[in-house]
Coordinates of C-alpha atoms in Angstrom, one line a residue:
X1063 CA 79.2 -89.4 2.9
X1064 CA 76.7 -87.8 0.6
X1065 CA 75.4 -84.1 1.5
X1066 CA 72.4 -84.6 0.2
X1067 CA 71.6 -86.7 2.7
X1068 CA 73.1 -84.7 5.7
X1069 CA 71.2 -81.1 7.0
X1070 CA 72.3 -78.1 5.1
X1071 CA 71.5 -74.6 5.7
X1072 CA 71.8 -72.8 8.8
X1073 CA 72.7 -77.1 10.5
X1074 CA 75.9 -76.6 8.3
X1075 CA 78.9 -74.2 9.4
X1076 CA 82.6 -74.0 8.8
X1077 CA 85.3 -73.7 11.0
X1078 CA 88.2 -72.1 9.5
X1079 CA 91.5 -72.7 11.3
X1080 CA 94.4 -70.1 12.0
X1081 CA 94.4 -68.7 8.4
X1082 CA 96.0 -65.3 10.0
X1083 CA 97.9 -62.5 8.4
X1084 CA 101.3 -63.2 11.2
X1085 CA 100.9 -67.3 10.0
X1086 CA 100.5 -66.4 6.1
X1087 CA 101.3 -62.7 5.0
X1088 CA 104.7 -61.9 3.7
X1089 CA 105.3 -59.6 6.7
X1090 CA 103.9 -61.6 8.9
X1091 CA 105.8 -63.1 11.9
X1092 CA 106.4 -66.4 10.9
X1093 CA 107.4 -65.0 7.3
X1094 CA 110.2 -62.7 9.4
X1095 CA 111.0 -66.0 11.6
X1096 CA 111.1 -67.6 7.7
X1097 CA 108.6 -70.6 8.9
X1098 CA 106.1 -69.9 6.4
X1099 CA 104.1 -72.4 5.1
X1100 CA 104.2 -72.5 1.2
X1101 CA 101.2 -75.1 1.4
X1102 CA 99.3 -72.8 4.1
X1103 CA 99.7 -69.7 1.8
X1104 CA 97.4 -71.4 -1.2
X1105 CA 94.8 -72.1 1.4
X1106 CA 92.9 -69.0 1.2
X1107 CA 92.6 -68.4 -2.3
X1108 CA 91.1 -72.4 -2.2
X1109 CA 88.4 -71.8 0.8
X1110 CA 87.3 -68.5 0.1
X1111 CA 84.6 -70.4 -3.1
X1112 CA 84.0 -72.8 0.0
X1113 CA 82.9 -70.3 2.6
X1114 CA 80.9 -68.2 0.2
X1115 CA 78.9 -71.2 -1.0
X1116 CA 78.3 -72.1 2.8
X1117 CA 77.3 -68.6 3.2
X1118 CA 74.6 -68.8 0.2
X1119 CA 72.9 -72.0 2.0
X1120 CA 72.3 -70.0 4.9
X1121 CA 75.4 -71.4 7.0
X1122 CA 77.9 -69.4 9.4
X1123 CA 81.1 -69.3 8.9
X1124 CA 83.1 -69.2 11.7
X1125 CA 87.2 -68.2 12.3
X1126 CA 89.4 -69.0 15.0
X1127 CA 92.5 -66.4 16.0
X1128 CA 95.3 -67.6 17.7
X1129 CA 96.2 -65.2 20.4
X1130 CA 99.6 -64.2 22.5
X1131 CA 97.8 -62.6 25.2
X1132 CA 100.1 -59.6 26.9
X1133 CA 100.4 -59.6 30.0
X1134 CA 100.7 -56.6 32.9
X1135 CA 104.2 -55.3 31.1
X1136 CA 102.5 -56.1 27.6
X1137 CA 105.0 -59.3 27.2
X1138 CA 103.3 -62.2 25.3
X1139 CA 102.3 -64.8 27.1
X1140 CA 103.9 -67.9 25.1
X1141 CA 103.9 -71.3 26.6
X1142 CA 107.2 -73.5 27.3
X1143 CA 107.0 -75.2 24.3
X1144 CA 105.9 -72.9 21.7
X1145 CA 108.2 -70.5 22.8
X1146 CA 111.4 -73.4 22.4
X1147 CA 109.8 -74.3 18.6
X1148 CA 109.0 -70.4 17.9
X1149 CA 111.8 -68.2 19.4
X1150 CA 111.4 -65.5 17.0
X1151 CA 107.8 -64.4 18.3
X1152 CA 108.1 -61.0 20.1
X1153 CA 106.0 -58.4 21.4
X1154 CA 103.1 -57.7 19.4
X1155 CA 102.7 -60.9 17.5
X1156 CA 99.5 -62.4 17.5
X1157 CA 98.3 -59.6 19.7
X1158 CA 94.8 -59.0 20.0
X1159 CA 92.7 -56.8 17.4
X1160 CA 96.7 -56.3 15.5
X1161 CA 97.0 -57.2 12.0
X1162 CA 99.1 -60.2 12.2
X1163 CA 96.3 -61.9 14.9
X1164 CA 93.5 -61.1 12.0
X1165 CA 91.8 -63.4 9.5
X1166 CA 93.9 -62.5 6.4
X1167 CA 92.2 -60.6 3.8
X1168 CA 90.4 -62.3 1.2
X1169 CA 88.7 -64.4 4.1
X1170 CA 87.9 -61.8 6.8
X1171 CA 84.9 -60.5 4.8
X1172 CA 83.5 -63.7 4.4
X1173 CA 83.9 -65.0 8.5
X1174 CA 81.0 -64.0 10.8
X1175 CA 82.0 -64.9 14.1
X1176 CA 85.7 -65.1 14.9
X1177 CA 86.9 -66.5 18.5
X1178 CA 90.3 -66.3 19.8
X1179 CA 92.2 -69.6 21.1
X1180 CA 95.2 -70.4 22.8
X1181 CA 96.1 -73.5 21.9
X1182 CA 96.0 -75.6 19.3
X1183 CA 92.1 -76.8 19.5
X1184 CA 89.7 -74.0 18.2
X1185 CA 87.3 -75.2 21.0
X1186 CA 89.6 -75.2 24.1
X1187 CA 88.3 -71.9 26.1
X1188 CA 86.6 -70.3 23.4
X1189 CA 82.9 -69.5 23.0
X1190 CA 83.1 -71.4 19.8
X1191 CA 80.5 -74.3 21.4
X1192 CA 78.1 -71.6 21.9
X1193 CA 77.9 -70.2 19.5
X1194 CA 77.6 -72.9 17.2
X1195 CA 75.0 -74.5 19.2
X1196 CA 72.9 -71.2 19.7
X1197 CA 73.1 -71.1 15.4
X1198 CA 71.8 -74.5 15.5
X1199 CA 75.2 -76.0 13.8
X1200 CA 75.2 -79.3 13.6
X1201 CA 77.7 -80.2 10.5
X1202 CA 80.9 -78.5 10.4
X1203 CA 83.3 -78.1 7.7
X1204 CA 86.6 -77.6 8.8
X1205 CA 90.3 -76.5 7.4
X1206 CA 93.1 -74.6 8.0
X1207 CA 96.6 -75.0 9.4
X1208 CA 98.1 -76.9 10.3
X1209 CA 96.9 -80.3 9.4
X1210 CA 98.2 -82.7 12.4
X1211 CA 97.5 -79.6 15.2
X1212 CA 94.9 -77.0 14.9
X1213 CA 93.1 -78.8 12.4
X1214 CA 93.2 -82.0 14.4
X1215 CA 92.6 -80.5 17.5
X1216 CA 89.1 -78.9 17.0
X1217 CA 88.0 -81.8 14.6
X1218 CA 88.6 -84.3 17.5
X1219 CA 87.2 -81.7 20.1
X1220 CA 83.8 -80.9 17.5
X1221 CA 83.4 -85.4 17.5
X1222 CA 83.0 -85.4 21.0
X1223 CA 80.6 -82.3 21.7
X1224 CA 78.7 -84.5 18.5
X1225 CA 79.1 -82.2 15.6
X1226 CA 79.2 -84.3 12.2
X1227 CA 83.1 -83.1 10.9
X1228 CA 84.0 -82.9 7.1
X1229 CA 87.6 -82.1 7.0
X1230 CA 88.7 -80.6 3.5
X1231 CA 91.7 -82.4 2.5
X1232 CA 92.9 -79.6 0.2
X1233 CA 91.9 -77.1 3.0
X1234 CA 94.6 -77.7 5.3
X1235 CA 98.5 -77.8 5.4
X1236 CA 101.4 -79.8 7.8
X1237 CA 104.8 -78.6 7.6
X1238 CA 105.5 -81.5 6.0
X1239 CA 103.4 -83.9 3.2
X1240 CA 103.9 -86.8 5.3
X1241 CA 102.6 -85.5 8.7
X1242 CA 99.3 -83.9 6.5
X1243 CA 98.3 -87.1 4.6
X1244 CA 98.7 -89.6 8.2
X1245 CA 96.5 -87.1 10.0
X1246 CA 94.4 -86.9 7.2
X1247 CA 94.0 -90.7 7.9
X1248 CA 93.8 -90.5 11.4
X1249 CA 91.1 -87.5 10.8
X1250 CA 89.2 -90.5 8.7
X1251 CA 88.2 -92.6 12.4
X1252 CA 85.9 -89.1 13.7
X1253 CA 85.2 -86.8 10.1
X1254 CA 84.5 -87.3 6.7
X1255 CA 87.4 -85.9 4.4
X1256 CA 87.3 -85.3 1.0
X1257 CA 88.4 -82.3 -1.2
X1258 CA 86.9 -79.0 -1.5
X1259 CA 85.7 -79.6 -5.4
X1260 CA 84.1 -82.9 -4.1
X1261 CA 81.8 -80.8 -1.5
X1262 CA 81.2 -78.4 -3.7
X1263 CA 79.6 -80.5 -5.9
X1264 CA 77.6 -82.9 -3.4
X1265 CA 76.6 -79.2 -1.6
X1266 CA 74.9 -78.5 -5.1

């Protein structure tokens, strides 16, 4: 694909995955449960140049939060499954407006509408559909974590409601290098991936 061909401005936003202080920081909870990404923690620092250059052609950037919910004793409301793969989350991870549910720093400033999501798809009971569509989004450029889930997810989800996907191959992370590059390929049948210093460029 060539962006000079494709609508830029406010048509073009970004959807940036789970890049969340309890995923990434150092005293985060994954960091205590010591399942932190190496890979995920050199996202930021690579799509903050992405999101501001977005930002200067007029297009909204957009975050989504995942969120463990409390419920009427202030427990977390983890699924089955997550809970079996994650048994170190506790009370107060992921908790809404905490620290560790928050964009992390060096991309907060830059995000102007954050939703929060409870699985892996940054669509799936979120407002994210509306308010891209009352922006006028068309193209999305999506990354985060992790690669073959969250990223996945939405991009799959953003093909069917008909939003024209780039996927930034450098903007996302797996848990492995293996599971990253096959969705990457899988990504290929719905999005357009390429690098970040390949969009840059064709953005202009």
């Amino acid at each position: 694909m060539n962006l000079k061909n494709a609508k830029l401005g406010k048509n073009m936003g970004m959807v940036i995955v789970d890049l969340q202080n309890d995923f990434l920081a150092p005293d985060g909870a994954y960091a205590r449960g010591n399942t932190l990404s190496a890979e995920a923690v050199k996202l930021p620092e690579r799509m903050a140049p992405v999101a501001r250059a977005i930002k200067a052609h007029g297009g909204l950037v957009t975050a989504s939060l995942f969120t463990l919910w409390p419920n009427a004793q202030g427990e977390p409301m983890i699924s089955a499954h997550l809970k079996e793969r994650r048994p170190f989350l506790r009370k107060g991870d992921f908790a809404p407006g905490s620290r560790g549910q928050a964009n992390v720093d060096l991309l907060a400033p830059l995000v102007d509408v954050s939703v929060f999501k409870v699985a892996y798809s940054a669509f799936f009971n979120t407002q994210l559909d509306w308010v891209l569509k009352k922006s006028g989004i068309d193209t999305l450029v999506v990354c985060g974590i992790v690669t073959n889930g969250g990223v996945a997810s939405t991009v799959r989800d953003a093909h069917v409601r008909d939003y024209h996907a780039i996927v930034l191959s450098d903007g996302c992370a797996a848990f492995s290098e293996a599971a990253h590059q096959a969705a990457l390929a899988d990504m290929g049948s719905v999005a357009d991936v390429m690098d970040s210093a390949t969009f840059l460029k064709q953005l202009g």
